[in-house]
Amino acid sequence: MKKLFTSVLIGLAVLSSTACKHPGKESETLTEAAPENKDEISKDVFTDSYGEKIEVTINHTKNTATIHLEGKTYDLKKSDALPEYTASNEEYQYSDIKGNITLLKKNVDMVLFHAKRETKGSGSAKMASY
């Protein structure tokens, strides 16, 4: 009886020590397996002449643009067929052509947002041209 009790006690000790180590290995594996976000992302906020703001997030790695305007979000895909940076879906089109930022609704040809990109140093260039 004493041998049975000792062997059960040793068995429980081995089992509990194995159980304690196992979750540690799982958490290490999960940490290592989590992929890092290596996407090249740029974010800009533009303001039009009326004071409305548009937030543009461009994922250059996935060729997508996410536009936030007036509480709505538009997910668009980059279009290589159109000039400079243009992204669109079935209903909307965003473009940044020569510093003109435009979001339009395609099926009714309605401009939802238009602003001119302010370039750094443009004030000094204007002064030099006078």
PDB file of C-alpha atoms in Angstrom:
ATOM      1  CA  MET A   1       0.000   0.000   0.000  1.00  0.00           C
ATOM      2  CA  LYS A   2       2.865   2.312   0.839  1.00  0.00           C
ATOM      3  CA  LYS A   3       4.463   1.656  -2.588  1.00  0.00           C
ATOM      4  CA  LEU A   4       1.169   2.402  -4.362  1.00  0.00           C
ATOM      5  CA  PHE A   5       0.733   5.664  -2.474  1.00  0.00           C
ATOM      6  CA  THR A   6       4.340   6.703  -3.228  1.00  0.00           C
ATOM      7  CA  SER A   7       4.050   5.895  -6.931  1.00  0.00           C
ATOM      8  CA  VAL A   8       0.723   7.809  -7.218  1.00  0.00           C
ATOM      9  CA  LEU A   9       2.315  10.781  -5.447  1.00  0.00           C
ATOM     10  CA  ILE A  10       5.325  10.734  -7.787  1.00  0.00           C
ATOM     11  CA  GLY A  11       3.020  10.401 -10.797  1.00  0.00           C
ATOM     12  CA  LEU A  12       1.005  13.439  -9.686  1.00  0.00           C
ATOM     13  CA  ALA A  13       4.204  15.416  -9.121  1.00  0.00           C
ATOM     14  CA  VAL A  14       5.447  14.623 -12.639  1.00  0.00           C
ATOM     15  CA  LEU A  15       2.057  15.427 -14.144  1.00  0.00           C
ATOM     16  CA  SER A  16       1.762  18.759 -12.333  1.00  0.00           C
ATOM     17  CA  SER A  17       5.306  19.819 -13.275  1.00  0.00           C
ATOM     18  CA  THR A  18       4.603  18.984 -16.926  1.00  0.00           C
ATOM     19  CA  ALA A  19       1.286  20.851 -16.849  1.00  0.00           C
ATOM     20  CA  CYS A  20       2.933  23.948 -15.385  1.00  0.00           C
ATOM     21  CA  LYS A  21       5.551  24.121 -18.131  1.00  0.00           C
ATOM     22  CA  HIS A  22       3.205  23.496 -21.051  1.00  0.00           C
ATOM     23  CA  PRO A  23       1.270  26.839 -21.066  1.00  0.00           C
ATOM     24  CA  GLY A  24       4.550  28.749 -21.003  1.00  0.00           C
ATOM     25  CA  LYS A  25       5.607  27.054 -24.208  1.00  0.00           C
ATOM     26  CA  GLU A  26       2.272  27.867 -25.861  1.00  0.00           C
ATOM     27  CA  SER A  27       2.495  31.562 -25.041  1.00  0.00           C
ATOM     28  CA  GLU A  28       6.030  31.699 -26.450  1.00  0.00           C
ATOM     29  CA  THR A  29       4.811  30.030 -29.633  1.00  0.00           C
ATOM     30  CA  LEU A  30       1.913  32.473 -29.987  1.00  0.00           C
ATOM     31  CA  THR A  31       4.227  35.426 -29.496  1.00  0.00           C
ATOM     32  CA  GLU A  32       6.642  34.186 -32.123  1.00  0.00           C
ATOM     33  CA  ALA A  33       3.897  33.306 -34.604  1.00  0.00           C
ATOM     34  CA  ALA A  34       2.251  36.764 -34.526  1.00  0.00           C
ATOM     35  CA  PRO A  35       3.215  38.465 -37.809  1.00  0.00           C
ATOM     36  CA  GLU A  36       4.505  42.013 -37.733  1.00  0.00           C
ATOM     37  CA  ASN A  37       2.694  44.642 -39.779  1.00  0.00           C
ATOM     38  CA  LYS A  38       5.239  45.592 -42.435  1.00  0.00           C
ATOM     39  CA  ASP A  39       2.829  47.515 -44.667  1.00  0.00           C
ATOM     40  CA  GLU A  40       3.952  50.907 -45.923  1.00  0.00           C
ATOM     41  CA  ILE A  41       1.151  53.239 -44.801  1.00  0.00           C
ATOM     42  CA  SER A  42       0.801  57.013 -45.137  1.00  0.00           C
ATOM     43  CA  LYS A  43      -1.870  59.184 -43.518  1.00  0.00           C
ATOM     44  CA  ASP A  44      -2.881  62.718 -44.502  1.00  0.00           C
ATOM     45  CA  VAL A  45      -5.608  65.115 -43.459  1.00  0.00           C
ATOM     46  CA  PHE A  46      -6.749  67.744 -45.942  1.00  0.00           C
ATOM     47  CA  THR A  47      -9.046  70.734 -45.363  1.00  0.00           C
ATOM     48  CA  ASP A  48     -11.077  72.331 -48.142  1.00  0.00           C
ATOM     49  CA  SER A  49     -12.056  76.010 -48.492  1.00  0.00           C
ATOM     50  CA  TYR A  50     -15.234  75.378 -46.436  1.00  0.00           C
ATOM     51  CA  GLY A  51     -13.316  73.938 -43.486  1.00  0.00           C
ATOM     52  CA  GLU A  52     -14.363  70.321 -44.119  1.00  0.00           C
ATOM     53  CA  LYS A  53     -11.671  67.744 -43.406  1.00  0.00           C
ATOM     54  CA  ILE A  54     -10.898  64.489 -45.163  1.00  0.00           C
ATOM     55  CA  GLU A  55      -8.581  61.844 -43.706  1.00  0.00           C
ATOM     56  CA  VAL A  56      -6.764  59.714 -46.268  1.00  0.00           C
ATOM     57  CA  THR A  57      -4.911  56.538 -45.281  1.00  0.00           C
ATOM     58  CA  ILE A  58      -3.010  54.890 -48.118  1.00  0.00           C
ATOM     59  CA  ASN A  59      -1.573  51.396 -47.809  1.00  0.00           C
ATOM     60  CA  HIS A  60       1.113  51.339 -50.504  1.00  0.00           C
ATOM     61  CA  THR A  61       1.848  47.650 -49.876  1.00  0.00           C
ATOM     62  CA  LYS A  62      -1.739  46.495 -50.509  1.00  0.00           C
ATOM     63  CA  ASN A  63      -2.559  49.322 -52.982  1.00  0.00           C
ATOM     64  CA  THR A  64      -5.626  50.421 -51.027  1.00  0.00           C
ATOM     65  CA  ALA A  65      -6.933  53.757 -49.776  1.00  0.00           C
ATOM     66  CA  THR A  66      -9.282  54.338 -46.850  1.00  0.00           C
ATOM     67  CA  ILE A  67     -11.050  57.687 -46.881  1.00  0.00           C
ATOM     68  CA  HIS A  68     -12.879  59.188 -43.871  1.00  0.00           C
ATOM     69  CA  LEU A  69     -15.230  62.080 -44.677  1.00  0.00           C
ATOM     70  CA  GLU A  70     -18.161  63.369 -42.621  1.00  0.00           C
ATOM     71  CA  GLY A  71     -18.373  60.217 -40.495  1.00  0.00           C
ATOM     72  CA  LYS A  72     -18.358  57.864 -43.494  1.00  0.00           C
ATOM     73  CA  THR A  73     -15.587  55.501 -44.538  1.00  0.00           C
ATOM     74  CA  TYR A  74     -14.774  54.650 -48.142  1.00  0.00           C
ATOM     75  CA  ASP A  75     -12.511  51.679 -48.976  1.00  0.00           C
ATOM     76  CA  LEU A  76     -10.962  52.057 -52.407  1.00  0.00           C
ATOM     77  CA  LYS A  77      -8.458  50.130 -54.549  1.00  0.00           C
ATOM     78  CA  LYS A  78      -5.599  51.866 -56.389  1.00  0.00           C
ATOM     79  CA  SER A  79      -6.097  52.191 -60.107  1.00  0.00           C
ATOM     80  CA  ASP A  80      -2.954  51.967 -62.241  1.00  0.00           C
ATOM     81  CA  ALA A  81      -4.824  52.943 -65.412  1.00  0.00           C
ATOM     82  CA  LEU A  82      -5.462  56.500 -64.180  1.00  0.00           C
ATOM     83  CA  PRO A  83      -2.818  59.222 -63.654  1.00  0.00           C
ATOM     84  CA  GLU A  84      -0.774  59.822 -60.468  1.00  0.00           C
ATOM     85  CA  TYR A  85      -2.537  58.445 -57.351  1.00  0.00           C
ATOM     86  CA  THR A  86      -6.101  57.420 -58.104  1.00  0.00           C
ATOM     87  CA  ALA A  87      -8.160  54.868 -56.191  1.00  0.00           C
ATOM     88  CA  SER A  88     -11.750  53.835 -56.754  1.00  0.00           C
ATOM     89  CA  ASN A  89     -14.515  51.320 -56.222  1.00  0.00           C
ATOM     90  CA  GLU A  90     -17.876  50.887 -57.977  1.00  0.00           C
ATOM     91  CA  GLU A  91     -19.307  54.147 -56.563  1.00  0.00           C
ATOM     92  CA  TYR A  92     -16.471  56.473 -55.527  1.00  0.00           C
ATOM     93  CA  GLN A  93     -13.158  57.757 -56.840  1.00  0.00           C
ATOM     94  CA  TYR A  94     -10.334  59.473 -54.940  1.00  0.00           C
ATOM     95  CA  SER A  95      -7.531  61.225 -56.756  1.00  0.00           C
ATOM     96  CA  ASP A  96      -4.420  63.195 -55.885  1.00  0.00           C
ATOM     97  CA  ILE A  97      -3.343  64.697 -59.193  1.00  0.00           C
ATOM     98  CA  LYS A  98      -0.850  67.574 -59.217  1.00  0.00           C
ATOM     99  CA  GLY A  99      -1.805  68.438 -55.636  1.00  0.00           C
ATOM    100  CA  ASN A 100      -5.558  68.495 -56.284  1.00  0.00           C
ATOM    101  CA  ILE A 101      -7.311  66.205 -53.803  1.00  0.00           C
ATOM    102  CA  THR A 102     -10.729  65.075 -55.032  1.00  0.00           C
ATOM    103  CA  LEU A 103     -13.320  62.559 -53.856  1.00  0.00           C
ATOM    104  CA  LEU A 104     -16.242  62.130 -56.199  1.00  0.00           C
ATOM    105  CA  LYS A 105     -19.312  59.960 -56.500  1.00  0.00           C
ATOM    106  CA  LYS A 106     -18.976  58.430 -59.958  1.00  0.00           C
ATOM    107  CA  ASN A 107     -22.543  57.499 -60.933  1.00  0.00           C
ATOM    108  CA  VAL A 108     -23.835  61.082 -60.527  1.00  0.00           C
ATOM    109  CA  ASP A 109     -20.563  62.959 -61.249  1.00  0.00           C
ATOM    110  CA  MET A 110     -20.825  64.745 -57.902  1.00  0.00           C
ATOM    111  CA  VAL A 111     -17.724  66.087 -56.138  1.00  0.00           C
ATOM    112  CA  LEU A 112     -17.917  65.255 -52.420  1.00  0.00           C
ATOM    113  CA  PHE A 113     -14.600  66.895 -51.498  1.00  0.00           C
ATOM    114  CA  HIS A 114     -12.006  69.017 -53.276  1.00  0.00           C
ATOM    115  CA  ALA A 115      -8.923  70.699 -51.848  1.00  0.00           C
ATOM    116  CA  LYS A 116      -5.522  71.785 -53.038  1.00  0.00           C
ATOM    117  CA  ARG A 117      -2.524  70.207 -51.335  1.00  0.00           C
ATOM    118  CA  GLU A 118      -0.414  72.774 -49.552  1.00  0.00           C
ATOM    119  CA  THR A 119       3.199  72.249 -50.515  1.00  0.00           C
ATOM    120  CA  LYS A 120       6.005  73.136 -48.146  1.00  0.00           C
ATOM    121  CA  GLY A 121       7.883  76.232 -49.175  1.00  0.00           C
ATOM    122  CA  SER A 122       5.221  77.408 -51.635  1.00  0.00           C
ATOM    123  CA  GLY A 123       5.006  80.781 -49.876  1.00  0.00           C
ATOM    124  CA  SER A 124       8.678  81.524 -50.534  1.00  0.00           C
ATOM    125  CA  ALA A 125       8.299  80.463 -54.170  1.00  0.00           C
ATOM    126  CA  LYS A 126       5.454  82.935 -54.632  1.00  0.00           C
ATOM    127  CA  MET A 127       7.476  85.725 -53.073  1.00  0.00           C
ATOM    128  CA  ALA A 128      10.418  85.008 -55.364  1.00  0.00           C
ATOM    129  CA  SER A 129       8.228  85.204 -58.463  1.00  0.00           C
ATOM    130  CA  TYR A 130       7.025  88.765 -57.764  1.00  0.00           C
TER     131      TYR A 130
END
